[in-house]
mmCIF file of C-alpha atoms and ligand atoms in Angstrom:
data_model
loop_
_atom_site.group_PDB
_atom_site.id
_atom_site.type_symbol
_atom_site.label_atom_id
_atom_site.label_comp_id
_atom_site.label_asym_id
_atom_site.label_seq_id
_atom_site.Cartn_x
_atom_site.Cartn_y
_atom_site.Cartn_z
ATOM 1 C CA MET A 266 -4.373 -22.584 -11.911
ATOM 2 C CA LYS A 267 -1.574 -20.578 -13.520
ATOM 3 C CA LYS A 268 1.993 -21.305 -12.829
ATOM 4 C CA THR A 269 3.520 -17.960 -11.538
ATOM 5 C CA GLY A 270 6.776 -16.912 -12.951
ATOM 6 C CA LEU A 271 9.406 -14.876 -11.063
ATOM 7 C CA ILE A 272 12.022 -12.734 -12.657
ATOM 8 C CA SER A 273 14.664 -10.392 -11.105
ATOM 9 C CA PRO A 274 16.474 -7.264 -12.365
ATOM 10 C CA GLY A 275 20.103 -7.367 -13.202
ATOM 11 C CA SER A 276 22.955 -5.958 -11.231
ATOM 12 C CA ASP A 277 22.145 -2.552 -12.702
ATOM 13 C CA GLY A 278 18.787 -2.770 -11.010
ATOM 14 C CA LEU A 279 16.901 -2.834 -14.310
ATOM 15 C CA LEU A 280 15.218 -5.685 -16.207
ATOM 16 C CA GLY A 281 17.330 -7.126 -19.098
ATOM 17 C CA ALA A 282 15.724 -6.863 -22.520
ATOM 18 C CA GLU A 283 14.298 -10.183 -22.572
ATOM 19 C CA ASP A 284 12.699 -10.038 -19.230
ATOM 20 C CA LEU A 285 11.406 -6.564 -20.076
ATOM 21 C CA GLY A 286 9.887 -7.891 -23.239
ATOM 22 C CA LYS A 287 8.219 -10.745 -21.468
ATOM 23 C CA THR A 288 6.722 -8.554 -18.864
ATOM 24 C CA VAL A 289 5.406 -5.945 -21.166
ATOM 25 C CA ALA A 290 3.971 -8.752 -23.619
ATOM 26 C CA LEU A 291 2.019 -10.124 -20.718
ATOM 27 C CA LEU A 292 0.595 -6.574 -19.808
ATOM 28 C CA ARG A 293 -0.136 -5.939 -23.488
ATOM 29 C CA ALA A 294 -1.989 -9.211 -23.679
ATOM 30 C CA GLY A 295 -4.131 -8.102 -20.712
ATOM 31 C CA GLU A 296 -2.403 -10.218 -17.952
ATOM 32 C CA PRO A 297 -1.672 -8.561 -14.611
ATOM 33 C CA VAL A 298 1.901 -8.778 -13.463
ATOM 34 C CA ALA A 299 3.302 -8.068 -9.895
ATOM 35 C CA LEU A 300 5.844 -5.209 -9.837
ATOM 36 C CA PRO A 301 7.885 -3.764 -6.950
ATOM 37 C CA SER A 302 7.536 -0.111 -6.149
ATOM 38 C CA GLU A 303 9.048 2.260 -3.397
ATOM 39 C CA THR A 304 5.731 1.883 -1.412
ATOM 40 C CA VAL A 305 4.468 -1.890 -1.702
ATOM 41 C CA TYR A 306 4.273 -4.513 -4.460
ATOM 42 C CA GLY A 307 1.609 -3.662 -6.855
ATOM 43 C CA LEU A 308 -0.509 -5.847 -9.207
ATOM 44 C CA ALA A 309 -0.232 -4.032 -12.315
ATOM 45 C CA ALA A 310 -2.574 -4.283 -15.506
ATOM 46 C CA ASN A 311 -3.434 -1.963 -18.372
ATOM 47 C CA ALA A 312 -5.552 0.821 -16.914
ATOM 48 C CA LEU A 313 -7.239 1.610 -20.225
ATOM 49 C CA GLU A 314 -8.676 -1.957 -20.612
ATOM 50 C CA PRO A 315 -11.482 -2.997 -18.471
ATOM 51 C CA GLU A 316 -10.877 -6.707 -19.123
ATOM 52 C CA ALA A 317 -7.332 -6.415 -18.002
ATOM 53 C CA CYS A 318 -8.405 -4.538 -14.699
ATOM 54 C CA ALA A 319 -11.076 -7.080 -14.043
ATOM 55 C CA LYS A 320 -8.365 -9.724 -13.725
ATOM 56 C CA ILE A 321 -6.702 -7.576 -10.926
ATOM 57 C CA PHE A 322 -10.136 -7.661 -8.971
ATOM 58 C CA SER A 323 -10.534 -11.365 -9.495
ATOM 59 C CA ALA A 324 -6.838 -12.301 -8.549
ATOM 60 C CA LYS A 325 -7.211 -10.240 -5.432
ATOM 61 C CA ASP A 326 -10.813 -11.126 -4.549
ATOM 62 C CA ARG A 327 -11.164 -7.390 -4.552
ATOM 63 C CA PRO A 328 -14.732 -5.895 -4.566
ATOM 64 C CA PHE A 329 -15.587 -3.776 -7.389
ATOM 65 C CA TYR A 330 -16.671 -0.785 -5.209
ATOM 66 C CA ASP A 331 -12.838 -0.350 -4.349
ATOM 67 C CA PRO A 332 -11.150 1.747 -7.000
ATOM 68 C CA LEU A 333 -7.657 1.358 -8.301
ATOM 69 C CA ILE A 334 -4.735 3.780 -8.317
ATOM 70 C CA CYS A 335 -3.280 4.335 -11.929
ATOM 71 C CA HIS A 336 0.365 4.912 -12.345
ATOM 72 C CA LEU A 337 1.846 7.138 -15.211
ATOM 73 C CA PRO A 338 5.260 6.788 -16.761
ATOM 74 C CA SER A 339 6.050 10.557 -15.880
ATOM 75 C CA PRO A 340 4.423 13.629 -14.460
ATOM 76 C CA ASP A 341 4.020 14.909 -18.112
ATOM 77 C CA PHE A 342 0.976 12.575 -18.440
ATOM 78 C CA LEU A 343 -1.025 13.993 -15.606
ATOM 79 C CA GLY A 344 -3.201 16.203 -17.841
ATOM 80 C CA GLU A 345 -3.779 13.505 -20.303
ATOM 81 C CA PHE A 346 -5.734 11.146 -17.960
ATOM 82 C CA ALA A 347 -7.199 13.697 -15.535
ATOM 83 C CA PHE A 348 -8.457 17.334 -15.533
ATOM 84 C CA SER A 349 -5.437 18.811 -13.896
ATOM 85 C CA CYS A 350 -4.868 22.222 -12.099
ATOM 86 C CA PRO A 351 -2.154 24.554 -10.909
ATOM 87 C CA LEU A 352 -1.958 22.946 -7.520
ATOM 88 C CA ALA A 353 -1.930 19.431 -8.821
ATOM 89 C CA GLU A 354 1.021 20.363 -11.294
ATOM 90 C CA ARG A 355 3.002 21.949 -8.242
ATOM 91 C CA LEU A 356 2.454 18.759 -6.270
ATOM 92 C CA ALA A 357 3.446 16.608 -9.143
ATOM 93 C CA GLN A 358 6.606 18.686 -9.544
ATOM 94 C CA ALA A 359 7.391 18.505 -5.904
ATOM 95 C CA PHE A 360 6.556 14.808 -5.148
ATOM 96 C CA TRP A 361 6.475 12.745 -8.394
ATOM 97 C CA PRO A 362 7.925 10.414 -8.905
ATOM 98 C CA GLY A 363 7.373 9.287 -5.437
ATOM 99 C CA PRO A 364 4.705 8.097 -2.868
ATOM 100 C CA LEU A 365 1.913 10.656 -3.445
ATOM 101 C CA THR A 366 -1.398 9.631 -5.201
ATOM 102 C CA MET A 367 -3.606 12.652 -6.359
ATOM 103 C CA VAL A 368 -7.352 12.253 -6.780
ATOM 104 C CA LEU A 369 -8.644 14.555 -9.708
ATOM 105 C CA PRO A 370 -11.600 14.467 -12.103
ATOM 106 C CA LYS A 371 -11.069 11.634 -14.621
ATOM 107 C CA ARG A 372 -10.898 12.027 -18.342
ATOM 108 C CA ALA A 373 -13.296 9.745 -20.417
ATOM 109 C CA MET A 374 -10.679 7.200 -21.399
ATOM 110 C CA ILE A 375 -10.298 5.985 -17.821
ATOM 111 C CA PRO A 376 -12.679 2.979 -17.644
ATOM 112 C CA ASP A 377 -15.441 3.179 -14.814
ATOM 113 C CA LEU A 378 -14.288 -0.140 -13.488
ATOM 114 C CA VAL A 379 -10.967 1.588 -12.451
ATOM 115 C CA THR A 380 -12.613 4.441 -10.500
ATOM 116 C CA ALA A 381 -15.545 2.083 -9.229
ATOM 117 C CA GLY A 382 -17.831 4.484 -11.076
ATOM 118 C CA LEU A 383 -16.631 7.667 -9.471
ATOM 119 C CA PRO A 384 -16.120 10.719 -11.556
ATOM 120 C CA ASP A 385 -12.414 11.114 -10.142
ATOM 121 C CA VAL A 386 -9.371 8.978 -10.813
ATOM 122 C CA ALA A 387 -6.417 8.404 -8.338
ATOM 123 C CA LEU A 388 -3.029 9.061 -10.140
ATOM 124 C CA ARG A 389 0.572 8.534 -9.072
ATOM 125 C CA CYS A 390 4.125 8.157 -10.605
ATOM 126 C CA SER A 391 6.211 5.572 -9.010
ATOM 127 C CA ALA A 392 9.896 6.381 -8.330
ATOM 128 C CA HIS A 393 11.074 2.656 -8.479
ATOM 129 C CA PRO A 394 13.449 2.103 -11.413
ATOM 130 C CA VAL A 395 11.773 -1.246 -12.597
ATOM 131 C CA PHE A 396 8.155 0.143 -12.143
ATOM 132 C CA GLN A 397 9.347 3.020 -14.243
ATOM 133 C CA GLN A 398 11.013 0.878 -16.819
ATOM 134 C CA VAL A 399 7.924 -1.297 -17.237
ATOM 135 C CA VAL A 400 5.211 1.501 -17.348
ATOM 136 C CA SER A 401 7.454 3.531 -19.831
ATOM 137 C CA ALA A 402 7.804 0.654 -22.142
ATOM 138 C CA CYS A 403 4.135 -0.122 -22.050
ATOM 139 C CA GLY A 404 2.794 3.127 -23.369
ATOM 140 C CA PHE A 405 -0.290 2.874 -21.150
ATOM 141 C CA PRO A 406 -0.890 3.597 -17.691
ATOM 142 C CA LEU A 407 -0.870 0.910 -15.124
ATOM 143 C CA ALA A 408 -3.594 0.250 -12.684
ATOM 144 C CA ALA A 409 -1.821 -1.234 -9.698
ATOM 145 C CA PRO A 410 -3.323 -1.966 -6.237
ATOM 146 C CA SER A 411 -1.264 -3.731 -3.578
ATOM 147 C CA ALA A 412 -0.529 -7.277 -4.722
ATOM 148 C CA ASN A 413 -2.251 -9.068 -1.794
ATOM 149 C CA ARG A 414 -5.648 -10.743 -1.472
ATOM 150 C CA PHE A 415 -8.217 -7.976 -0.435
ATOM 151 C CA GLY A 416 -8.030 -6.954 3.062
ATOM 152 C CA ARG A 417 -4.826 -8.923 3.847
ATOM 153 C CA VAL A 418 -1.266 -7.772 4.889
ATOM 154 C CA SER A 419 0.303 -5.741 2.051
ATOM 155 C CA PRO A 420 3.322 -7.279 0.374
ATOM 156 C CA THR A 421 6.832 -5.625 0.577
ATOM 157 C CA ALA A 422 8.804 -8.460 -0.961
ATOM 158 C CA ALA A 423 8.292 -10.782 -3.815
ATOM 159 C CA SER A 424 8.127 -13.670 -1.553
ATOM 160 C CA HIS A 425 5.040 -11.936 0.072
ATOM 161 C CA VAL A 426 3.308 -11.593 -3.327
ATOM 162 C CA LEU A 427 3.895 -15.406 -3.997
ATOM 163 C CA ALA A 428 2.469 -16.183 -0.601
ATOM 164 C CA GLU A 429 -0.664 -14.237 -1.492
ATOM 165 C CA LEU A 430 -1.198 -14.732 -5.208
ATOM 166 C CA ASN A 431 0.842 -17.926 -6.347
ATOM 167 C CA GLY A 432 -1.150 -19.567 -8.906
ATOM 168 C CA ARG A 433 -3.550 -16.651 -9.568
ATOM 169 C CA ILE A 434 -1.246 -14.507 -11.542
ATOM 170 C CA ALA A 435 1.283 -15.140 -14.525
ATOM 171 C CA LEU A 436 4.369 -13.275 -13.231
ATOM 172 C CA VAL A 437 6.025 -11.573 -10.171
ATOM 173 C CA VAL A 438 9.111 -9.138 -10.867
ATOM 174 C CA ASP A 439 11.439 -9.440 -7.663
ATOM 175 C CA GLY A 440 12.775 -5.915 -7.042
ATOM 176 C CA GLY A 441 13.844 -6.782 -3.535
ATOM 177 C CA ALA A 442 12.318 -5.176 -0.429
ATOM 178 C CA CYS A 443 10.318 -1.977 -0.929
ATOM 179 C CA GLY A 444 12.058 1.105 0.372
ATOM 180 C CA TYR A 445 9.002 2.763 2.157
ATOM 181 C CA GLY A 446 7.132 -0.338 2.807
ATOM 182 C CA LEU A 447 3.938 1.667 3.438
ATOM 183 C CA GLU A 448 1.306 2.625 0.741
ATOM 184 C CA SER A 449 1.258 6.021 -0.870
ATOM 185 C CA THR A 450 -0.264 9.149 0.782
ATOM 186 C CA ILE A 451 -3.690 9.840 -1.135
ATOM 187 C CA VAL A 452 -4.906 13.358 -1.485
ATOM 188 C CA ARG A 453 -7.965 14.838 -3.081
ATOM 189 C CA VAL A 454 -7.095 18.025 -4.942
ATOM 190 C CA ALA A 455 -10.003 20.266 -4.561
ATOM 191 C CA GLY A 456 -9.439 23.611 -5.898
ATOM 192 C CA GLU A 457 -6.895 25.266 -3.741
ATOM 193 C CA HIS A 458 -6.915 22.952 -0.824
ATOM 194 C CA LEU A 459 -5.982 19.194 -0.097
ATOM 195 C CA GLU A 460 -7.892 16.565 1.562
ATOM 196 C CA VAL A 461 -6.057 13.598 2.940
ATOM 197 C CA LEU A 462 -7.763 10.375 2.126
ATOM 198 C CA ARG A 463 -5.111 8.059 3.265
ATOM 199 C CA PRO A 464 -1.957 8.928 5.315
ATOM 200 C CA GLY A 465 1.272 7.801 3.849
ATOM 201 C CA PRO A 466 4.971 8.448 3.469
ATOM 202 C CA ILE A 467 4.358 11.953 2.188
ATOM 203 C CA LEU A 468 3.459 13.812 5.489
ATOM 204 C CA VAL A 469 0.800 16.439 6.064
ATOM 205 C CA GLU A 470 3.661 18.890 7.113
ATOM 206 C CA GLU A 471 5.269 18.614 3.831
ATOM 207 C CA LEU A 472 1.912 18.936 1.896
ATOM 208 C CA GLU A 473 1.018 22.131 3.911
ATOM 209 C CA LYS A 474 3.923 24.005 2.280
ATOM 210 C CA TYR A 475 1.720 23.892 -0.885
ATOM 211 C CA ALA A 476 -1.803 24.296 0.166
ATOM 212 C CA PRO A 477 -4.136 24.144 3.237
ATOM 213 C CA VAL A 478 -4.622 20.477 4.083
ATOM 214 C CA LEU A 479 -7.818 19.139 5.412
ATOM 215 C CA GLN A 480 -7.523 15.840 7.364
ATOM 216 C CA PRO A 481 -11.255 14.571 7.813
ATOM 217 C CA GLU A 482 -11.795 12.851 11.074
ATOM 218 C CA ASP A 483 -14.457 10.722 9.420
ATOM 219 C CA LEU A 484 -13.291 9.127 6.203
ATOM 220 C CA ARG A 485 -16.152 6.731 6.022
ATOM 221 C CA SER A 486 -17.240 8.286 2.719
ATOM 222 C CA ALA A 487 -13.807 7.672 1.073
ATOM 223 C CA PRO A 488 -14.091 4.914 -1.233
ATOM 224 C CA GLY A 489 -12.360 1.599 -0.171
ATOM 225 C CA ASN A 490 -11.729 3.079 3.302
ATOM 226 C CA LEU A 491 -12.965 0.015 5.357
ATOM 227 C CA PRO A 492 -12.461 -0.303 9.216
ATOM 228 C CA SER A 493 -10.683 -3.601 8.774
ATOM 229 C CA HIS A 494 -7.691 -3.606 6.380
ATOM 230 C CA TYR A 495 -4.049 -4.768 6.257
ATOM 231 C CA ALA A 496 -5.068 -7.620 8.571
ATOM 232 C CA PRO A 497 -3.141 -10.845 9.604
ATOM 233 C CA ALA A 498 -5.164 -13.996 10.034
ATOM 234 C CA THR A 499 -4.046 -14.109 13.628
ATOM 235 C CA PRO A 500 -6.001 -11.917 15.764
ATOM 236 C CA LEU A 501 -3.962 -8.721 16.638
ATOM 237 C CA SER A 502 -4.667 -6.120 19.386
ATOM 238 C CA ILE A 503 -2.935 -2.956 20.213
ATOM 239 C CA LEU A 504 -1.317 -2.896 23.680
ATOM 240 C CA GLU A 505 -2.746 -0.091 25.711
ATOM 241 C CA LYS A 506 -0.923 0.761 28.748
ATOM 242 C CA ASP A 507 -3.371 -0.653 31.016
ATOM 243 C CA ALA A 508 -3.906 -3.887 29.199
ATOM 244 C CA GLY A 509 -1.641 -5.834 31.599
ATOM 245 C CA PRO A 510 -4.086 -8.022 33.436
ATOM 246 C CA ALA A 511 -6.106 -8.983 30.222
ATOM 247 C CA PHE A 512 -2.874 -10.303 28.781
ATOM 248 C CA ALA A 513 -1.810 -11.932 32.055
ATOM 249 C CA ALA A 514 -5.082 -13.672 31.929
ATOM 250 C CA LYS A 515 -4.612 -14.892 28.266
ATOM 251 C CA ARG A 516 -1.158 -16.434 29.255
ATOM 252 C CA GLU A 517 -2.740 -18.069 32.136
ATOM 253 C CA GLU A 518 -4.830 -19.899 29.468
ATOM 254 C CA GLY A 519 -1.631 -20.944 27.889
ATOM 255 C CA LYS A 520 -2.073 -18.812 24.853
ATOM 256 C CA ARG A 521 0.881 -18.505 22.625
ATOM 257 C CA LEU A 522 1.338 -14.576 22.158
ATOM 258 C CA GLY A 523 3.653 -12.683 19.802
ATOM 259 C CA LEU A 524 4.913 -9.084 20.229
ATOM 260 C CA LEU A 525 5.203 -6.498 17.603
ATOM 261 C CA ALA A 526 7.678 -4.178 19.375
ATOM 262 C CA TRP A 527 8.428 -0.584 19.346
ATOM 263 C CA GLU A 528 10.296 0.059 22.561
ATOM 264 C CA GLY A 529 9.956 -3.533 23.529
ATOM 265 C CA LYS A 530 9.167 -2.766 27.239
ATOM 266 C CA SER A 531 5.820 -4.829 27.404
ATOM 267 C CA GLU A 532 6.237 -7.446 29.862
ATOM 268 C CA GLY A 533 5.056 -10.993 29.012
ATOM 269 C CA ARG A 534 6.179 -14.479 28.022
ATOM 270 C CA TRP A 535 6.345 -13.791 24.340
ATOM 271 C CA GLU A 536 6.713 -16.845 22.044
ATOM 272 C CA LYS A 537 8.161 -14.474 19.317
ATOM 273 C CA ILE A 538 9.089 -10.841 19.221
ATOM 274 C CA GLU A 539 9.588 -8.851 16.067
ATOM 275 C CA LYS A 540 11.248 -5.483 16.863
ATOM 276 C CA LEU A 541 10.317 -2.616 14.291
ATOM 277 C CA SER A 542 13.623 -0.647 14.689
ATOM 278 C CA GLU A 543 16.415 -1.169 17.116
ATOM 279 C CA THR A 544 17.220 2.453 17.111
ATOM 280 C CA LEU A 545 13.585 3.648 17.366
ATOM 281 C CA ASP A 546 13.667 4.911 13.745
ATOM 282 C CA LEU A 547 10.214 5.485 12.201
ATOM 283 C CA ARG A 548 11.399 5.228 8.583
ATOM 284 C CA GLU A 549 12.974 1.836 9.377
ATOM 285 C CA ALA A 550 9.787 0.893 11.195
ATOM 286 C CA GLY A 551 7.689 1.679 8.049
ATOM 287 C CA HIS A 552 10.087 -0.288 5.975
ATOM 288 C CA ARG A 553 9.732 -3.387 8.268
ATOM 289 C CA PHE A 554 6.162 -3.009 9.453
ATOM 290 C CA TYR A 555 4.340 -5.432 7.010
ATOM 291 C CA SER A 556 7.232 -8.145 6.913
ATOM 292 C CA ALA A 557 7.428 -8.109 10.700
ATOM 293 C CA LEU A 558 3.459 -8.468 10.849
ATOM 294 C CA ARG A 559 3.740 -11.457 8.357
ATOM 295 C CA GLU A 560 6.524 -13.096 10.364
ATOM 296 C CA LEU A 561 4.389 -13.132 13.415
ATOM 297 C CA ASP A 562 1.383 -14.227 11.461
ATOM 298 C CA ALA A 563 3.298 -17.293 10.155
ATOM 299 C CA ALA A 564 4.529 -18.203 13.604
ATOM 300 C CA GLY A 565 1.417 -20.211 14.612
ATOM 301 C CA LEU A 566 0.571 -17.875 17.413
ATOM 302 C CA ASP A 567 -2.853 -17.521 19.100
ATOM 303 C CA ALA A 568 -2.712 -13.795 19.086
ATOM 304 C CA ILE A 569 -0.312 -11.021 18.281
ATOM 305 C CA CYS A 570 0.060 -7.834 20.477
ATOM 306 C CA ALA A 571 1.340 -4.551 19.118
ATOM 307 C CA GLU A 572 2.949 -1.702 21.032
ATOM 308 C CA ALA A 573 1.650 1.676 20.096
ATOM 309 C CA LEU A 574 4.147 3.938 18.305
ATOM 310 C CA PRO A 575 4.434 7.621 18.788
ATOM 311 C CA GLU A 576 1.742 9.299 16.537
ATOM 312 C CA THR A 577 4.212 11.847 15.031
ATOM 313 C CA GLY A 578 5.398 11.853 11.394
ATOM 314 C CA LEU A 579 5.470 8.520 9.958
ATOM 315 C CA GLY A 580 4.382 7.102 13.199
ATOM 316 C CA ALA A 581 0.841 8.355 12.636
ATOM 317 C CA THR A 582 0.793 6.575 9.321
ATOM 318 C CA ILE A 583 2.050 3.189 10.808
ATOM 319 C CA MET A 584 -0.609 3.627 13.675
ATOM 320 C CA GLN A 585 -3.416 4.194 10.958
ATOM 321 C CA ARG A 586 -2.431 0.852 9.371
ATOM 322 C CA LEU A 587 -2.194 -0.936 12.831
ATOM 323 C CA ARG A 588 -5.621 0.314 13.837
ATOM 324 C CA LYS A 589 -7.233 -1.093 10.691
ATOM 325 C CA ALA A 590 -5.199 -4.287 11.034
ATOM 326 C CA ALA A 591 -6.459 -4.764 14.732
ATOM 327 C CA HIS A 592 -10.087 -4.142 13.838
ATOM 328 C CA HIS A 593 -12.184 -7.225 13.650
ATOM 329 C CA GLY A 594 -15.378 -7.645 11.894
HETATM 330 P P1 AMP B 882 -4.298 0.436 -2.913
HETATM 331 O O1 AMP B 882 -5.210 -0.734 -2.781
HETATM 332 O O2 AMP B 882 -3.226 0.554 -1.927
HETATM 333 O O3 AMP B 882 -3.652 0.484 -4.281
HETATM 334 O O4 AMP B 882 -5.211 1.731 -2.604
HETATM 335 C C1 AMP B 882 -6.401 2.008 -3.373
HETATM 336 C C2 AMP B 882 -7.078 3.034 -2.619
HETATM 337 O O5 AMP B 882 -6.923 4.246 -3.227
HETATM 338 C C3 AMP B 882 -8.515 2.760 -2.570
HETATM 339 O O6 AMP B 882 -8.888 1.720 -1.649
HETATM 340 C C4 AMP B 882 -9.182 4.141 -2.251
HETATM 341 O O7 AMP B 882 -9.127 4.411 -0.964
HETATM 342 C C5 AMP B 882 -8.020 5.090 -3.002
HETATM 343 N N1 AMP B 882 -8.583 5.512 -4.341
HETATM 344 C C6 AMP B 882 -8.377 5.015 -5.452
HETATM 345 N N2 AMP B 882 -9.140 5.600 -6.530
HETATM 346 C C7 AMP B 882 -9.775 6.407 -5.949
HETATM 347 C C8 AMP B 882 -10.614 7.386 -6.343
HETATM 348 N N3 AMP B 882 -11.006 7.595 -7.740
HETATM 349 N N4 AMP B 882 -11.180 8.444 -5.487
HETATM 350 C C9 AMP B 882 -10.799 8.332 -4.240
HETATM 351 N N5 AMP B 882 -10.049 7.356 -3.627
HETATM 352 C C10 AMP B 882 -9.453 6.396 -4.429
HETATM 353 MG MG1 MG B 883 -4.070 -2.490 -0.708
#
């Protein structure tokens, strides 16, 4: 068991020289380090070193069939690690650095372990100043999936990373709460059109300005797209409008229930309520979503009920996460 260190940026929002040196030295030595990003915390390792990436899989208990997203220091590196195309270049110019991941044919230096043996690689460029600082200093791309154990709630604060991976990794860099709080949008760039593999903070409406967007109903073929994901240990169900009697029955059995609230209108004797946004702001709801889920999960409840959000804009992204978090089995 490793002792997990914790370091923080200074008042300028960047790591000091000594802490940056320590972080980069660990990554150069093939040790994974948890880093803040604008989406969720990532567990980063040298994307060009299979042994370093293997440590990501073991720290997360992640199966090898689930490929890793690689983070570049700047959009300029796109063509170095993937076979790019004019559409990918336009998207990189429009959305990078930012929460858009592009899937493109990989170049040979990307190890098969990173792509789960697939011919494509998923690339992104983070807008978080600390992530940028570290990946730029490293001189190699960083493979960085979310810094949680496989299938569990994604971490949006350093304390969440410690709750998931304490003793399993050498270092967590604490960059505060993640801005978006939701994982990146993933698109496959296929010739002149785009295919959304995972909804995220960059909305389909924004992507459609650049190319026709396919949103396959059935994403079972997308790697790592499992029915259950982002799940708390406490059973979670989404409150349907006609679910009243079922939950009343649960209350009669003396169950301790928590509510993940949107409008907060669901009747019930809730032991604990976490409201996503007092002002019904979807961006705030995304920012708070995983930490609210984590708070409820830590409250010793028998079950968590979640109110459905409107499926427009970011609401659709949050509902996609919620459905997977509620899927059992
Ligand atoms: P995360 O664990 O949030 O970093 O997300 C990783 C996800 O990105 C995987 O579960 C896949 O769904 C997707 N992904 C990564 N690499 C690829 C790839 N080469 N092709 C398609 N999807 C990918
Ligand atoms: Mg993840």
